[in-house]
XYZ file of C-alpha atoms in Angstrom:
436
model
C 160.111 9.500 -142.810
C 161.958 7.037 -145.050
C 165.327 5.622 -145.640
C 167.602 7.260 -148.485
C 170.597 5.023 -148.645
C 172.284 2.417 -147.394
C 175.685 1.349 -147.458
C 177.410 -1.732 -146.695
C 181.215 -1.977 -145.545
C 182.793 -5.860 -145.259
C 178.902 -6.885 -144.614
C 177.695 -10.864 -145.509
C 178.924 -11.028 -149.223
C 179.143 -7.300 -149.824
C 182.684 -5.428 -149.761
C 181.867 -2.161 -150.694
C 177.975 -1.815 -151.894
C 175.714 1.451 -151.813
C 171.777 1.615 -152.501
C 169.467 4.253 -153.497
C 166.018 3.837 -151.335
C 164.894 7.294 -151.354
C 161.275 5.757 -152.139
C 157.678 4.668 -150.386
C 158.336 1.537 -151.277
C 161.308 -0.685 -152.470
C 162.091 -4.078 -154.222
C 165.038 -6.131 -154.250
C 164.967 -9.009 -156.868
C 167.514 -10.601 -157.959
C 168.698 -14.591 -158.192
C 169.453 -16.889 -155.327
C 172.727 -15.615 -153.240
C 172.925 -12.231 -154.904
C 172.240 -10.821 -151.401
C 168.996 -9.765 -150.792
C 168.025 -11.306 -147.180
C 171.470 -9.695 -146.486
C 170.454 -6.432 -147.667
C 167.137 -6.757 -145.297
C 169.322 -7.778 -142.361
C 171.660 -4.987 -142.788
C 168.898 -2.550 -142.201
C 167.360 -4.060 -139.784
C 171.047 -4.231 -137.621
C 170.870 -0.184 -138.330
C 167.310 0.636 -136.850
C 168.050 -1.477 -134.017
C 169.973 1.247 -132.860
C 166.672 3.004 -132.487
C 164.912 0.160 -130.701
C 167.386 -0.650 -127.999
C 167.163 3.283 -127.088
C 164.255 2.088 -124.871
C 163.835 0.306 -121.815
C 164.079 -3.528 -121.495
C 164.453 -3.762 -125.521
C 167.940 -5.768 -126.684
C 169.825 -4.660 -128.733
C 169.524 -6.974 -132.324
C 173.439 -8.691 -132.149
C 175.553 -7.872 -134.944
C 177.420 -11.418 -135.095
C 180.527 -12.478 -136.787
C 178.185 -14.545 -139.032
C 177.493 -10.884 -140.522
C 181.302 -10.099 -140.683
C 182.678 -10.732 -144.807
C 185.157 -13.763 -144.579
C 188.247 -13.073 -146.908
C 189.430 -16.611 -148.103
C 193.380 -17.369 -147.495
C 194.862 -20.114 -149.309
C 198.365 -19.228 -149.643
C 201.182 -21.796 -147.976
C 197.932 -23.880 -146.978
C 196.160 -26.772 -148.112
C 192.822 -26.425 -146.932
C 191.789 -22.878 -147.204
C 190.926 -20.373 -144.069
C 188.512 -17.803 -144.061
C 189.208 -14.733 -142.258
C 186.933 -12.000 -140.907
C 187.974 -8.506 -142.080
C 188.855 -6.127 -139.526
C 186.151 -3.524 -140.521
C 182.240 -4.301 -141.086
C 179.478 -1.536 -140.690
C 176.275 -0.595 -142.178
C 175.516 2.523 -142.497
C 172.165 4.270 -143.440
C 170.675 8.186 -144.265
C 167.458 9.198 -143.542
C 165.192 11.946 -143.959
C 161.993 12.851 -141.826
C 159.591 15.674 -143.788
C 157.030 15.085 -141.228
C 158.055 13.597 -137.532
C 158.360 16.500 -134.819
C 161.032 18.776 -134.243
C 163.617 16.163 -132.545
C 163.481 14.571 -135.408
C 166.357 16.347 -137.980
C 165.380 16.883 -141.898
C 168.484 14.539 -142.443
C 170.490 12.436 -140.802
C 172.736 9.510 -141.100
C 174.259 7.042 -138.884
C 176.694 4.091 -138.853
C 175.629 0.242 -136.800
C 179.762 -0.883 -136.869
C 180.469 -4.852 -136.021
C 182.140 -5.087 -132.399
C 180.723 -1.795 -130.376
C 177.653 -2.812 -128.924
C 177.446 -0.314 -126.886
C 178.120 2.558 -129.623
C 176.270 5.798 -129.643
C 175.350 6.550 -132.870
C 173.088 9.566 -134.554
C 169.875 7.426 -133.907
C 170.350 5.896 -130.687
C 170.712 9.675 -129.873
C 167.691 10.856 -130.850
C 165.571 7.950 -129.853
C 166.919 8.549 -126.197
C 165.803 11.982 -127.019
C 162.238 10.890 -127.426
C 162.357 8.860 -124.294
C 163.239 11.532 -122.187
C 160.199 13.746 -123.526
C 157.755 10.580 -123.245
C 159.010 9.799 -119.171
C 158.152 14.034 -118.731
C 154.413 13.394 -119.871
C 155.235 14.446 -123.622
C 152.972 13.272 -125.863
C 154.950 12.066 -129.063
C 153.939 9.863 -131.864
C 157.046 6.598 -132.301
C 157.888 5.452 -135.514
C 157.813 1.750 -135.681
C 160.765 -0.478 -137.084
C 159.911 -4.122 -138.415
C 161.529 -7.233 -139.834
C 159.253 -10.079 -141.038
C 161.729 -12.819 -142.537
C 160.899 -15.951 -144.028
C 160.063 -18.122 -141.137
C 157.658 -15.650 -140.165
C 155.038 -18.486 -139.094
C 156.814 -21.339 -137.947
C 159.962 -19.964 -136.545
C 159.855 -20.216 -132.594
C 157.779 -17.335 -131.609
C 160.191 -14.671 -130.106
C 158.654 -11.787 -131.202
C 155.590 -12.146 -128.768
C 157.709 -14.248 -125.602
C 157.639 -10.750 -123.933
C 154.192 -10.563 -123.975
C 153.389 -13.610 -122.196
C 151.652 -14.522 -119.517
C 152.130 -11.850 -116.187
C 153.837 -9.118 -118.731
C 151.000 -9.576 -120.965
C 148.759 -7.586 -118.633
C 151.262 -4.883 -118.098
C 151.794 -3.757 -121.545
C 153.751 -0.300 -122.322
C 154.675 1.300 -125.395
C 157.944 0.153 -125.596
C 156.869 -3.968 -125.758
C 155.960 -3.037 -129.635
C 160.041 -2.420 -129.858
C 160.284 -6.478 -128.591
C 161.602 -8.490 -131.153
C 160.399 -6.224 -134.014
C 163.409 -6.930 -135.775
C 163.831 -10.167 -135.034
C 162.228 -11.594 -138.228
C 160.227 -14.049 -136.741
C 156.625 -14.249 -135.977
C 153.957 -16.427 -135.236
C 149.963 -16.237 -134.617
C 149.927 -18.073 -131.149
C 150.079 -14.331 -128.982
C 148.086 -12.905 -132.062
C 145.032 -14.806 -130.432
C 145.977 -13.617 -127.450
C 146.226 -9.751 -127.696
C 142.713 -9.911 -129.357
C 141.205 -11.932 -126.488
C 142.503 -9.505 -124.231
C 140.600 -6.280 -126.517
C 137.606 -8.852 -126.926
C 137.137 -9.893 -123.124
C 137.470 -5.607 -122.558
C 134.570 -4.404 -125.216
C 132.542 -7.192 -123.627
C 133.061 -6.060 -119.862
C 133.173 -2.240 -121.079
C 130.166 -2.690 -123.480
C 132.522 -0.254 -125.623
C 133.751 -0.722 -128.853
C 137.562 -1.063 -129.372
C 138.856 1.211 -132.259
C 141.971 -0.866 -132.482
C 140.168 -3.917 -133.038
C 138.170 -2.532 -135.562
C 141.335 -1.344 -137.445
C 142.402 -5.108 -137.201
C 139.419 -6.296 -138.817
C 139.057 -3.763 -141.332
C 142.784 -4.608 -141.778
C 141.859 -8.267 -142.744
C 139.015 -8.054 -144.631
C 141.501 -5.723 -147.155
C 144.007 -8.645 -146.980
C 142.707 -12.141 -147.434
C 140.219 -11.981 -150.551
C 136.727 -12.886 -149.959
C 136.362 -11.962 -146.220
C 133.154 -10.624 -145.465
C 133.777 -10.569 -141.509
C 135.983 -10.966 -138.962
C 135.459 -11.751 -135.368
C 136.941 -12.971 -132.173
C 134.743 -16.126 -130.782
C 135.546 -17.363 -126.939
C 134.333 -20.700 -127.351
C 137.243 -21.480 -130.488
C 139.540 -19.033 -128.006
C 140.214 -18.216 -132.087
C 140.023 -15.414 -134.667
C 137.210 -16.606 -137.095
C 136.846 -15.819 -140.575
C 133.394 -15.476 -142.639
C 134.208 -15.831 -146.344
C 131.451 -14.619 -149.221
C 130.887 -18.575 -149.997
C 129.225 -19.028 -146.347
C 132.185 -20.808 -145.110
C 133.457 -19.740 -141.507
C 136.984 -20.883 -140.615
C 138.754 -20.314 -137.287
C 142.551 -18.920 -137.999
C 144.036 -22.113 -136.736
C 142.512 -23.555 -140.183
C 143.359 -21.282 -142.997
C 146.001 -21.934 -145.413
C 149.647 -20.981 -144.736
C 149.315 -18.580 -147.215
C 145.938 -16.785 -145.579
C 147.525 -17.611 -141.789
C 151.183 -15.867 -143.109
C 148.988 -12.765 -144.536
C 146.763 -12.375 -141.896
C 149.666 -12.900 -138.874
C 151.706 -10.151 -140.503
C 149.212 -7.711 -141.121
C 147.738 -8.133 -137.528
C 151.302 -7.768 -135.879
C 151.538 -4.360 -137.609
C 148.234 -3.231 -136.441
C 149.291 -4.452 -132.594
C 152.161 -3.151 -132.886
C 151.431 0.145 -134.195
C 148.362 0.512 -131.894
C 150.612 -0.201 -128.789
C 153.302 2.166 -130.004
C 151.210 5.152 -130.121
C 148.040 4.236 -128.218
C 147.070 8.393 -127.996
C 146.408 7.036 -131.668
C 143.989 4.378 -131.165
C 142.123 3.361 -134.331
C 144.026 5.950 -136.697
C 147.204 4.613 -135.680
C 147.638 2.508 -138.544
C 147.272 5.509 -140.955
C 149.433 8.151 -139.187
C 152.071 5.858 -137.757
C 155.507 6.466 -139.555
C 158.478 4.108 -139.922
C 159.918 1.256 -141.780
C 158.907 -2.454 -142.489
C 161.362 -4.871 -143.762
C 159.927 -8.251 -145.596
C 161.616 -10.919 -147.328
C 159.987 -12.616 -149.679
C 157.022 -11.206 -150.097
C 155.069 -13.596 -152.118
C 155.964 -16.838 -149.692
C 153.072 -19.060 -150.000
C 150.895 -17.176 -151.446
C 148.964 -17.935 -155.086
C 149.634 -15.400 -158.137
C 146.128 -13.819 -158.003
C 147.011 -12.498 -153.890
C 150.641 -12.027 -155.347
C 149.365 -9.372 -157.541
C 147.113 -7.238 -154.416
C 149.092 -7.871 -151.245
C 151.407 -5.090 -151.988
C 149.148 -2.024 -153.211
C 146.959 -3.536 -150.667
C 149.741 -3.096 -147.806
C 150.545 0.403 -148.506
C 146.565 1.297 -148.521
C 146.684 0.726 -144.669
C 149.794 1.634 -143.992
C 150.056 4.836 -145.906
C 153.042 6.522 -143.838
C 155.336 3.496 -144.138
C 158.180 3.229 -145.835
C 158.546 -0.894 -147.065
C 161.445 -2.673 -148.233
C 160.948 -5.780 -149.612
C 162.473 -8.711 -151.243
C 160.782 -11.335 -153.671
C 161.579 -13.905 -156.550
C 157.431 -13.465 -158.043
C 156.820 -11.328 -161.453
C 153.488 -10.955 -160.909
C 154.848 -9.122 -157.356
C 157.033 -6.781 -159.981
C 153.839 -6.357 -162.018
C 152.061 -5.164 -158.682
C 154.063 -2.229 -158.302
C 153.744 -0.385 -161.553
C 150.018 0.445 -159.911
C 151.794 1.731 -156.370
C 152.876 5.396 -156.863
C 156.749 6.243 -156.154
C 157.415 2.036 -155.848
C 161.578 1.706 -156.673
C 162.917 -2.016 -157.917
C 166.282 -2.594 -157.404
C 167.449 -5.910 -159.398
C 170.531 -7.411 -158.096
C 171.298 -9.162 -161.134
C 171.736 -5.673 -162.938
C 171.289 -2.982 -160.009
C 172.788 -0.343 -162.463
C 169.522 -0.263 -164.512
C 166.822 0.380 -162.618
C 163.484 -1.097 -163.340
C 161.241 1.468 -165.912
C 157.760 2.191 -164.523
C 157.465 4.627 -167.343
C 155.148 2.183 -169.044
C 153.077 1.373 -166.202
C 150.770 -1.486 -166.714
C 152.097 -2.541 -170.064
C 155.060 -5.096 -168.970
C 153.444 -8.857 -169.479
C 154.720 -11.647 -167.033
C 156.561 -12.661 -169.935
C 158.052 -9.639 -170.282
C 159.259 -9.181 -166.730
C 160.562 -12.667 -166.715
C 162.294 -12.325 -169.533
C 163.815 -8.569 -169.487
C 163.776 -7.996 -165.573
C 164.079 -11.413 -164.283
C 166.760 -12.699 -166.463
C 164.503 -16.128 -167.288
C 165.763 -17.005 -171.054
C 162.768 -17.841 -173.008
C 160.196 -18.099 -170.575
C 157.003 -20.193 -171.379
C 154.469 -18.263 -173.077
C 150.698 -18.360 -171.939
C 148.643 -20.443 -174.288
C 146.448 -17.329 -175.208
C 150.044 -15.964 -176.833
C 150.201 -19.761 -178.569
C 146.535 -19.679 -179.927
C 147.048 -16.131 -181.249
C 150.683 -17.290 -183.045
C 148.793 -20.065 -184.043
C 145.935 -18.293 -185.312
C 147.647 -15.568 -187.086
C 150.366 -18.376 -188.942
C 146.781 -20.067 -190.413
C 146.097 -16.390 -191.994
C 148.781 -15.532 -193.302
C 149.035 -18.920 -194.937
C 145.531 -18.299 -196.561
C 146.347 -14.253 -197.401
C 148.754 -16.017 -199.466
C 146.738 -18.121 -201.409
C 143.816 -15.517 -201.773
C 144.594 -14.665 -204.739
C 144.014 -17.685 -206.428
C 140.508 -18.051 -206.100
C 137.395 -15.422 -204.527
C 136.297 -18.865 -202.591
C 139.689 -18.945 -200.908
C 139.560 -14.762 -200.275
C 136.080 -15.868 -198.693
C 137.832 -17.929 -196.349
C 140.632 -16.080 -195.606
C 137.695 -12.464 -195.056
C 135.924 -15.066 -192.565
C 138.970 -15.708 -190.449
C 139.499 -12.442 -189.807
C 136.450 -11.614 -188.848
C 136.821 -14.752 -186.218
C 139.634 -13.663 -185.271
C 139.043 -10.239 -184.438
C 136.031 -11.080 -182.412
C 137.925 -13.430 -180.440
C 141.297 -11.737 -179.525
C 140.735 -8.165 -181.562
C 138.814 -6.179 -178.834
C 141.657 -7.141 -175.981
C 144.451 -6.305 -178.451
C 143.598 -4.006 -180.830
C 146.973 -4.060 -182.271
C 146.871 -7.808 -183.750
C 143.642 -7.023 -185.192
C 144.768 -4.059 -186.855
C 148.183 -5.852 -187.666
C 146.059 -8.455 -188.963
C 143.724 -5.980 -191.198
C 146.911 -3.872 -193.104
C 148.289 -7.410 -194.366
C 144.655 -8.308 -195.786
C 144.613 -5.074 -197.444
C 147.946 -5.538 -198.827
C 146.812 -8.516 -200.373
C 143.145 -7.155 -201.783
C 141.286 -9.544 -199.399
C 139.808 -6.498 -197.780
């Protein structure tokens, strides 16, 4: 299943804006304020429909914050700003493979003002209620936000699980706060105690848990293990240096990683527990997350998304992010859709996958004027400019031609066999000038 569209009516700073998402995975970029935690919230207002379907699971509030404020200045010196009378989202979707009370299409509008409104998807998530309370056995598709306080906002996405309702858990808890867009790691521990404490009294191992670890060891580069330990009441970490580090002490970026990709694995695994371990794999829906690349260094910039949709094959992610080397990511991700804000009528090329340079991206995609070059670019320019100068004075002398044969040699042993274009660039100007 996947979204195809979304549209936006008198929403945040859009009046009238439509999207094409008809894709596995999706990428808004664009500058500051051009809208893209608004297009994330948007969505996630629209799939709450789904999520309040079941029991004991709000409804995410669709506030006048959300409404488009139309400024009025006539007859007035300080200007007003009113709310416009009409403010929806609305969204399509298509669903090749969920079961039959699922249609092949469908759309549905989340409207500002009728919290109580029964739209398309409400409708058929009420539909898969009814068929789970008569003893059907249905597989749920799971709906996610993960915004940018996703660690240190106060932790409302696990509350529900805490203490007495944490031993009574049900399918519908992984609906709590999905869509909330705040997370943290504190229940995280928790949940895996819980599966820990069980294999130990059980002497059987949990499939679910070892999802989650072979979830993490993906993630966070150089993990060689993953384990729960009862003294640290902690998640700890074995890296391939020998170091072993309790959760509580990696780095924001390795704790922000590692709480988001556990919370889909929970989650998922609670949604559709008739799953266990494969639930992670077979588990449709959609995942919403700002700013991908928060906190995290250019080297994980450039796995974490391939890496995401490798264990989450059957969801559909939308994502937002201000990194290249995220943009340079997806040319390796098959069907992956950017979306540039900046310019959303020209749609990112991934015709010539892994060719674009940071550079590039900044430059073309990003809208960075004259971005820095790296200084492997410099020493090349550099390099090359020295040549040239003594190409031109080769024909003075054979001792000068001697020099000018020996820098090309040096210089297509040094940069020729990772570009084989300079070299060759480098070889038709010798031979114009009967150095060669």
């Amino acid at each position: 299943m996947r979204l195809t569209r979304v549209k936006y009516r008198n929403f945040r700073g859009f009046e009238e804006k439509e999207f094409s998402l008809d894709s596995p995975l999706v990428l808004f970029v664009g500058d500051n304020a051009k809208g893209k935690t608004s297009v994330l919230k948007g969505i996630a207002l629209a799939l709450s429909s789904w999520t309040s379907a079941f029991p004991e699971i709000k409804l995410l509030k669709y506030t006048l914050d959300d409404v488009r404020k139309v400024a009025d200045r006539e007859g007035s010196e300080i200007p007003t700003f009113n709310p416009c009378s009409v403010s929806n989202v609305q969204c399509w979707m298509k669903t090749d493979r969920l079961p039959f009370l699922m249609p092949d299409f469908f759309d549905w509008v989340r409207p500002y003002g009728r919290h109580s409104y029964m739209n398309k998807l409400k409708q058929i998530a009420k539909e898969y209620l009814g068929v789970i309370e008569e003893g059907g056995d249905v597989s749920l598709p799971y709906f996610g936000f993960y915004g940018t306080g996703r660690l240190w906002h106060v932790d409302k996405r696990w509350m529900a699980l805490r203490g007495k309702d944490f031993s009574r858990d049900s399918r519908y808890k992984a609906y709590q706060n999905a869509l909330d867009a705040s997370s943290s790691d504190e229940m995280l521990r928790k949940w895996i105690a819980k599966l820990s404490h069980a294999e130990f009294i059980e002497w059987k191992k949990s499939s679910v848990l070892a999802s989650v670890w072979t979830c993490l060891k993906k993630i966070i580069p150089d993990v060689t293990n993953v384990y729960w330990n009862p003294k640290e009441d902690d998640l700890v970490f074995e890296f391939k240096n020998g170091k072993s580090l309790p959760l509580s002490n990696l780095s924001e970026g390795q704790r922000i990683v590692a709480s988001l990709v556990t919370d889909l694995c929970i989650r998922i695994s609670l949604l559709n527990p008739h799953l266990n371990g494969e639930a992670r794999k077979l588990t449709e829906g959609v995942v919403l997350i700002d700013e991908i690349d928060l906190h995290l260094h250019p080297k994980w910039q450039k796995t974490i998304v391939p890496n995401l949709k490798d264990l989450f094959p059957n969801i559909q992610f939308i994502l937002t992010s201000h990194s290249p080397f995220i943009i340079q990511s997806l040319e390796g991700v098959d069907g992956a859709r950017i979306i540039n804000l900046d310019d959303d009528e020209n749609p990112y090329d991934f015709t010539r996958r892994n060719s674009r340079s940071i550079e590039d991206i900044a430059e073309n995609v990003m809208n960075v004027s004259l971005p820095q070059r790296s200084e492997k670019y410099l020493a090349m320019k550099s390099a090359a400019r020295e040549y040239f100068e003594l190409l031109r004075n080769a024909s003075a002398s054979e001792e000068q031609k001697n020099l000018a044969r020996n820098k090309l040699r040096e210089l297509t042993i040094k940069y020729g066999s990772d570009n084989p274009a300079y070299a060759a660039y480098l070889e038709s100007k010798a031979e114009s000038a009967g150095v060669v």
